[in-house]
Tab-separated table of C-alpha atoms in Angstrom:
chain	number	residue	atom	x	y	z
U	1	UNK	CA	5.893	11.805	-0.380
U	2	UNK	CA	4.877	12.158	3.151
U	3	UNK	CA	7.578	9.303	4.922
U	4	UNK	CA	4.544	7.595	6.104
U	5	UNK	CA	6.415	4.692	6.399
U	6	UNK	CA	9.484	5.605	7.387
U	7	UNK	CA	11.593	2.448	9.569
U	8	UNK	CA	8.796	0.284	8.704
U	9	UNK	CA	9.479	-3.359	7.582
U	10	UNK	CA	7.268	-5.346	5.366
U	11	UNK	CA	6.431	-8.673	2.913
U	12	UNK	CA	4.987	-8.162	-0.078
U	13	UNK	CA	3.177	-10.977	-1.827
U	14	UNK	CA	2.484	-11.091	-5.685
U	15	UNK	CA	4.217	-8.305	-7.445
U	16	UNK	CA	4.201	-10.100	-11.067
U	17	UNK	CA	4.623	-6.916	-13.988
U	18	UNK	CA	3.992	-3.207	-14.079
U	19	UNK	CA	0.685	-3.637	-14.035
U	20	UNK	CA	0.452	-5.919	-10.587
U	21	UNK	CA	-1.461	-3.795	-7.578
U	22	UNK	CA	1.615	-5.469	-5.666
U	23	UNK	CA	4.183	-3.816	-8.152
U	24	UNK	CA	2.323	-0.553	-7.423
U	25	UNK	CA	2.419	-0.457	-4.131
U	26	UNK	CA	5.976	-1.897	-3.367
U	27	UNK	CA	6.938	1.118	-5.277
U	28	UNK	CA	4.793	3.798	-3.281
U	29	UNK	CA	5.831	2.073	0.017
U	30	UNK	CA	9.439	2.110	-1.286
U	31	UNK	CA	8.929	6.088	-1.825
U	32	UNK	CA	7.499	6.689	1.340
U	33	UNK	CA	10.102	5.427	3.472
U	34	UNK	CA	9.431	1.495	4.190
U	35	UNK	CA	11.684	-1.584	3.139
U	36	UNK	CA	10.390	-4.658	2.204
U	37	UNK	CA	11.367	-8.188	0.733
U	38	UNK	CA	9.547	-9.655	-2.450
U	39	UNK	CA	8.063	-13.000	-2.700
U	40	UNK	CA	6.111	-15.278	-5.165
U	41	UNK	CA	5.604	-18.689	-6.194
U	42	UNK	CA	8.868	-19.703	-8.389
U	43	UNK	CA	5.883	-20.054	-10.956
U	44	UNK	CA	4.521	-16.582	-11.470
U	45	UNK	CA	8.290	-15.469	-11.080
U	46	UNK	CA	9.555	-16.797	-14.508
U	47	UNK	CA	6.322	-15.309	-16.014
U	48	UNK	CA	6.955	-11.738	-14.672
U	49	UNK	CA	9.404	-8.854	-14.444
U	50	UNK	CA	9.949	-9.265	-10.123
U	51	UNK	CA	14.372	-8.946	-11.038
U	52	UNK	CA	13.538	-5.651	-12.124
U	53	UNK	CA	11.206	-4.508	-9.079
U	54	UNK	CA	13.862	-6.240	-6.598
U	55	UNK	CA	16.097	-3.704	-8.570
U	56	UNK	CA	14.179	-0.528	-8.492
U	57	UNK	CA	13.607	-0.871	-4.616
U	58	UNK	CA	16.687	-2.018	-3.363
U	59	UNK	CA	14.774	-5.208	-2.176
U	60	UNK	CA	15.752	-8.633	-1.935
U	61	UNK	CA	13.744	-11.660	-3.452
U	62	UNK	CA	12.468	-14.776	-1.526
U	63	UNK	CA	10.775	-17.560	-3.776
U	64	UNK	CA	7.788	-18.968	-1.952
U	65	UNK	CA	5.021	-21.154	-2.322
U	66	UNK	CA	2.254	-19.448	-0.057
U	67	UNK	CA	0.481	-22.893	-0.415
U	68	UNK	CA	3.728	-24.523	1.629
U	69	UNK	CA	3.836	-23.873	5.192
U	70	UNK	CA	7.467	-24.987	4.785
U	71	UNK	CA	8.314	-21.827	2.609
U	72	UNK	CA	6.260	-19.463	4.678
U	73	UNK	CA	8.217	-20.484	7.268
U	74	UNK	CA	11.481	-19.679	5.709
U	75	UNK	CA	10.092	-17.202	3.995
U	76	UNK	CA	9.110	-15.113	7.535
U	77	UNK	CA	12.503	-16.248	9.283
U	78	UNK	CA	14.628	-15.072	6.090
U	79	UNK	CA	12.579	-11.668	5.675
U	80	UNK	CA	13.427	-10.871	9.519
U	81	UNK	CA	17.158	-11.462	9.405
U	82	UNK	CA	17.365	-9.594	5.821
U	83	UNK	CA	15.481	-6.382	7.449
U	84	UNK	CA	16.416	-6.670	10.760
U	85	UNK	CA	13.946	-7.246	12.935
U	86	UNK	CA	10.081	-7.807	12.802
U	87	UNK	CA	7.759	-6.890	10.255
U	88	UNK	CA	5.017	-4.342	10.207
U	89	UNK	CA	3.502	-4.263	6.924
U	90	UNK	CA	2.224	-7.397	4.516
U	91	UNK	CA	0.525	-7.350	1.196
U	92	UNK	CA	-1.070	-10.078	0.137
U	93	UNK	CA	-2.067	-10.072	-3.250
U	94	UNK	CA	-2.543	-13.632	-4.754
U	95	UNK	CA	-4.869	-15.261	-6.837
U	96	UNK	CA	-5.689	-18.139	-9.016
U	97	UNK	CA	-8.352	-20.404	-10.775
U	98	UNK	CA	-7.472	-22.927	-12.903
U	99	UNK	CA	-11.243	-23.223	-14.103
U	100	UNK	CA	-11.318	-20.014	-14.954
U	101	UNK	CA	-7.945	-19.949	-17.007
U	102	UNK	CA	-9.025	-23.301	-18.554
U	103	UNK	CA	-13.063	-21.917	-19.214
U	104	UNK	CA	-14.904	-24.292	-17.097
U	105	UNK	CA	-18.369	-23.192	-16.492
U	106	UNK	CA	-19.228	-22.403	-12.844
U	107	UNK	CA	-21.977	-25.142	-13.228
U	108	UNK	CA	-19.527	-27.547	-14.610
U	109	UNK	CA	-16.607	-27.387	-12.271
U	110	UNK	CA	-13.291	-29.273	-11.860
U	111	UNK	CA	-12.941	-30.254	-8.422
U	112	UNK	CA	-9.216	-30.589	-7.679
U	113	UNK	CA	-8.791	-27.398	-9.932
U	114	UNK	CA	-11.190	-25.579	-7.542
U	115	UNK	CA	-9.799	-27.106	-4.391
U	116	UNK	CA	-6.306	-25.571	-5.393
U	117	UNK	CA	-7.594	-22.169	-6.690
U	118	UNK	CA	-8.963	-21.983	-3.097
U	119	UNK	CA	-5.748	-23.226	-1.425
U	120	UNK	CA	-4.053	-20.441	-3.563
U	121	UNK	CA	-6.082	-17.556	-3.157
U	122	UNK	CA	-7.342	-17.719	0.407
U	123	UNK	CA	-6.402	-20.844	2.534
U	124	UNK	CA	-3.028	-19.071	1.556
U	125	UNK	CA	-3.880	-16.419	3.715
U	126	UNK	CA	-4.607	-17.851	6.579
U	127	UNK	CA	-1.468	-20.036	5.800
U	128	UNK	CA	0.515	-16.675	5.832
U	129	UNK	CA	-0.803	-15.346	8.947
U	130	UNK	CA	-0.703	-18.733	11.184
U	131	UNK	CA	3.096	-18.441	10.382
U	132	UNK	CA	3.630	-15.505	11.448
U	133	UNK	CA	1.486	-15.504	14.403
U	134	UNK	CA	3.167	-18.766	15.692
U	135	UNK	CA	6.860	-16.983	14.459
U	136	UNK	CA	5.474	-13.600	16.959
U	137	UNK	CA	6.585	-12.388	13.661
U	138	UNK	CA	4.737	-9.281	13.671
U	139	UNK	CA	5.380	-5.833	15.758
U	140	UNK	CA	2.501	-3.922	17.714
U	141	UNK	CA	0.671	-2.099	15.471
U	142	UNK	CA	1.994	-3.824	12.331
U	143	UNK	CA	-0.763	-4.093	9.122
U	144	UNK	CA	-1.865	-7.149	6.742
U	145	UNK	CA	-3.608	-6.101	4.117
U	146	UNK	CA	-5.058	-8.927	1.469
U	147	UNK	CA	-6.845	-7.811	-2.045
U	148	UNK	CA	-10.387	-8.735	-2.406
U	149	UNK	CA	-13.567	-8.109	-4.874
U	150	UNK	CA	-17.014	-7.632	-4.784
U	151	UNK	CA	-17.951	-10.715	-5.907
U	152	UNK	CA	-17.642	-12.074	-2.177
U	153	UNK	CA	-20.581	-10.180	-1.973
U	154	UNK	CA	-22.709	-10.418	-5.125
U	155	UNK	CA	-23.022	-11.987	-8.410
U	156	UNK	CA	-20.810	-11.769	-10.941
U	157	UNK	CA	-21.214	-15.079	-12.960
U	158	UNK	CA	-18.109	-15.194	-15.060
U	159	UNK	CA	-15.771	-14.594	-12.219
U	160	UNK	CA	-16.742	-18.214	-11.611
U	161	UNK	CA	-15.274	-19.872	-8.338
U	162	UNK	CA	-13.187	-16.756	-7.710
U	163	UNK	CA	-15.960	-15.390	-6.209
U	164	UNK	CA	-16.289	-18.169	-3.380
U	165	UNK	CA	-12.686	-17.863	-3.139
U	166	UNK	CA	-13.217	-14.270	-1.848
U	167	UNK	CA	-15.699	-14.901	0.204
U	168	UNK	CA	-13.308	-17.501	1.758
U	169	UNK	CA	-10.603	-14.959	1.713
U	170	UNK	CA	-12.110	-12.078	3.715
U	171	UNK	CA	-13.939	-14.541	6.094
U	172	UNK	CA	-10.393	-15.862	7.194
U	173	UNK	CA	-9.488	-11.912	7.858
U	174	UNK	CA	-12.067	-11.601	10.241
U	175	UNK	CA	-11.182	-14.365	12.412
U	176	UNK	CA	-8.050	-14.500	12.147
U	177	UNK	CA	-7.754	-10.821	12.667
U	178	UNK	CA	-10.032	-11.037	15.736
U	179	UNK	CA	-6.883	-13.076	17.473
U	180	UNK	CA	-4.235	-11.149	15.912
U	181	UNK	CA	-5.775	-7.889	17.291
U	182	UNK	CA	-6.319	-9.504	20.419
U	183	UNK	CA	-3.130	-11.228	21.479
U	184	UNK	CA	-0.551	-9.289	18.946
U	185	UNK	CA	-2.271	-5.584	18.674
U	186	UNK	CA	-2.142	-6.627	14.926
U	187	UNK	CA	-4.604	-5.394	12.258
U	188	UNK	CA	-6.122	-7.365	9.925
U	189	UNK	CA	-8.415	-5.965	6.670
U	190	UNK	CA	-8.996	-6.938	3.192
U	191	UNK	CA	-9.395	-4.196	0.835
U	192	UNK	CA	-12.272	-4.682	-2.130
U	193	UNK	CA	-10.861	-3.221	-5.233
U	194	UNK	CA	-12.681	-1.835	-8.496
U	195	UNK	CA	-11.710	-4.058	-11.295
U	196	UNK	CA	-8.287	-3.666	-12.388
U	197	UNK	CA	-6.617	-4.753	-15.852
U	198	UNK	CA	-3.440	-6.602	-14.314
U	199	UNK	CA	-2.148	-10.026	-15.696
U	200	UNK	CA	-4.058	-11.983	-13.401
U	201	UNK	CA	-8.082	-10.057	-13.974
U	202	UNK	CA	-7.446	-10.653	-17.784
U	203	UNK	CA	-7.892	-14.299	-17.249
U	204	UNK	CA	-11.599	-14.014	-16.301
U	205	UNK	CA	-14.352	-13.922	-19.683
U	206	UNK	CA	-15.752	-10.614	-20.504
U	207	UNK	CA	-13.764	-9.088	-17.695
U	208	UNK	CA	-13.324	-5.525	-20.116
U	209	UNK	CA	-17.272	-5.579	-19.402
U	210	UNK	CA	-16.761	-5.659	-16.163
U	211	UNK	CA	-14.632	-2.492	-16.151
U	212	UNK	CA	-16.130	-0.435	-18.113
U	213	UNK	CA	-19.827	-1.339	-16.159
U	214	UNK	CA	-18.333	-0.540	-13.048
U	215	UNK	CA	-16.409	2.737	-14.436
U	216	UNK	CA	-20.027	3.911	-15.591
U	217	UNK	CA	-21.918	2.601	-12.722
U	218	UNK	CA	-19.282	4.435	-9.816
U	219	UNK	CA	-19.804	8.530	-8.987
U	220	UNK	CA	-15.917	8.704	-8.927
U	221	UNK	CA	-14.818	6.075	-11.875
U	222	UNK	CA	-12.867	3.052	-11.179
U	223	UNK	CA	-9.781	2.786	-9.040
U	224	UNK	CA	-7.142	2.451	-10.433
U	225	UNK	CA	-3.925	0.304	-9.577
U	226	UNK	CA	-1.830	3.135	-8.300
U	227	UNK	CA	-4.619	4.215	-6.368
U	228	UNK	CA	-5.297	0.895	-4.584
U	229	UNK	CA	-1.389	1.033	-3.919
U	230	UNK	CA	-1.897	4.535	-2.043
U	231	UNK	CA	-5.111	3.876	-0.088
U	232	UNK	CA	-2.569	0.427	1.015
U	233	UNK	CA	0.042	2.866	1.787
U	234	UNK	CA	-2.501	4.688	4.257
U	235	UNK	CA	-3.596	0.792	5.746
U	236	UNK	CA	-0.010	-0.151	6.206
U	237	UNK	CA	0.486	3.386	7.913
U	238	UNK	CA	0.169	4.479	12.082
U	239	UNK	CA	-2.832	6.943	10.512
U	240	UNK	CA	-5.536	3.788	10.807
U	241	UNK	CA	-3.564	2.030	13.513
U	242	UNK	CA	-7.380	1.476	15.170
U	243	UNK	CA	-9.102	-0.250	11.752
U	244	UNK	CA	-9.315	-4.043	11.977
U	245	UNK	CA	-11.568	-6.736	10.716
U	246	UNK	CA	-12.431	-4.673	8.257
U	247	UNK	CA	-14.148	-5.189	4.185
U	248	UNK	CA	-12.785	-1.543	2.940
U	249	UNK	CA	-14.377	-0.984	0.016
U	250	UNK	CA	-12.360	1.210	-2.415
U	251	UNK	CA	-13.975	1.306	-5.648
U	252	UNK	CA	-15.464	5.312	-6.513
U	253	UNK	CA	-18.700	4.585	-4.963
U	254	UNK	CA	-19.854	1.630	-6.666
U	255	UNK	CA	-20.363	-0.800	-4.281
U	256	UNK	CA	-23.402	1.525	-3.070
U	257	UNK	CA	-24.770	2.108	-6.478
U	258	UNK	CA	-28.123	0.596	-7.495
U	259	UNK	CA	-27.829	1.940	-10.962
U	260	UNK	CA	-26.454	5.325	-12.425
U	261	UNK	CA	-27.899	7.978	-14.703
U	262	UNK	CA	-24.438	6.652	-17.438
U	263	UNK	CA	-26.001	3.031	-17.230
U	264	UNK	CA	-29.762	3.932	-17.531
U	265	UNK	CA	-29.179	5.785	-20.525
U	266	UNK	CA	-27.248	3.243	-22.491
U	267	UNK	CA	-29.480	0.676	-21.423
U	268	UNK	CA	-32.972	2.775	-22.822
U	269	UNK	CA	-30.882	3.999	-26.027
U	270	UNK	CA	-30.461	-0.002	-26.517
U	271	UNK	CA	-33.751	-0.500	-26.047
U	272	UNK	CA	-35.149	2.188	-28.432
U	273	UNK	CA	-32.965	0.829	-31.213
């Protein structure tokens, strides 16, 4: 432990089980120093373990809808008088598609469905930072962080609207983060992450494929949870206190991979069979 975040204060969206990156990395920033309230829709609370993270971290609990600009709002005023002061550090780790957790076809879409899976998982985000922009919520310096995948930037056909919903997501990180850097000295970055088996990735079809492809495909193997909750640790730090606006891949290499020697020869031992 290096006390990187020693005095910090933070918000941490969508810790859900043990096997959440959000879980993960409330408890690394709780071991290096920084305090922090939990929140999540009442929802995904009864379906998860938060009670016992709350307990392990000494942190409080604040039910929110980060669809509602109502409970951001009381969410950001509530987290300030429970840590005393403004915040530095926010995780935002939330998404959902209701076509994908009811197996509608990309081509075959439910439109309200998608038009609240994109509400959820990105027009949340901007929801989150308008609040706390307007609030002046945020200290010099401070960190937001949201969890992304490379399917903003390339095909992956069973991850279905997801995909446009991160797209969506790490567009609204640019521009918002253009202001927040500008008028708040606030950084804004999204941080692409291998595929991960948590509660929510196990939703999307043939999404053990995906891992093990991408485990094969990167030099360094897939990241893991813990290690996304680290290389947060290091965004939420002073150490990168100049990186903004920023897509940071973190993934062992894959994103730059056309193919790898692992994936060649499966694919001509297939082909020989």
């Amino acid at each position: 432990m290096y006390n990187l975040l020693k005095g910090k204060r933070g918000i941490i969206f969508g810790a859900l089980d043990e096997n959440s990156i959000a879980w993960k990395t409330a408890e690394r920033v709780h071991e290096e120093g920084g305090t922090f309230v939990l929140t999540n829709a009442p929802v995904a609370m009864r379906m998860g373990q938060i009670n016992e993270l709350a307990e392990k971290t000494g942190s409080q609990i604040i039910p929110a809808d980060a669809t509602s600009e109502e409970d951001l709002q009381n969410l950001v005023e509530k987290s300030m008088e429970i840590l005393g002061g403004k915040i530095d550090f926010v995780l935002h780790s939330i998404g959902m598609s209701i076509n994908v957790r009811k197996g509608k076809h990309y081509t075959d879409q439910n439109y309200a469905w998608t038009q609240k899976g994109t509400d959820v998982s990105a027009m949340s985000f901007h929801k989150v930072m308008q609040t706390l922009y307007k609030a002046d919520a945020m200290n010099e310096w401070g960190s937001i962080v949201a969890l992304t995948y490379m399917a903003a930037q390339r095909v992956f056909p069973d991850y279905n609207d997801m995909a446009d919903n991160k797209a969506y997501l790490e567009s609204v990180a640019r521009s918002f983060g253009y202001f927040f850097g500008r008028d708040k000295k606030v950084r804004v970055n999204t941080i692409s992450q291998s595929p991960t088996p948590t509660t929510a990735g196990s939703g999307v079809k043939g999404f053990d494929g995906f891992i093990a492809y991408a485990d094969k495909m990167s030099p360094l193997g897939n990241a893991t949870a813990l290690d996304c909750a680290n290389y947060t640790v290091s965004m939420f730090s002073d150490l990168t206190k100049r990186v903004t606006l920023q897509n940071l891949f973190h993934d062992g290499g894959f994103s730059n991979m056309g193919v790898s020697d692992e994936v060649m020869s499966a694919f001509v031992a297939a082909e020989e069979k």
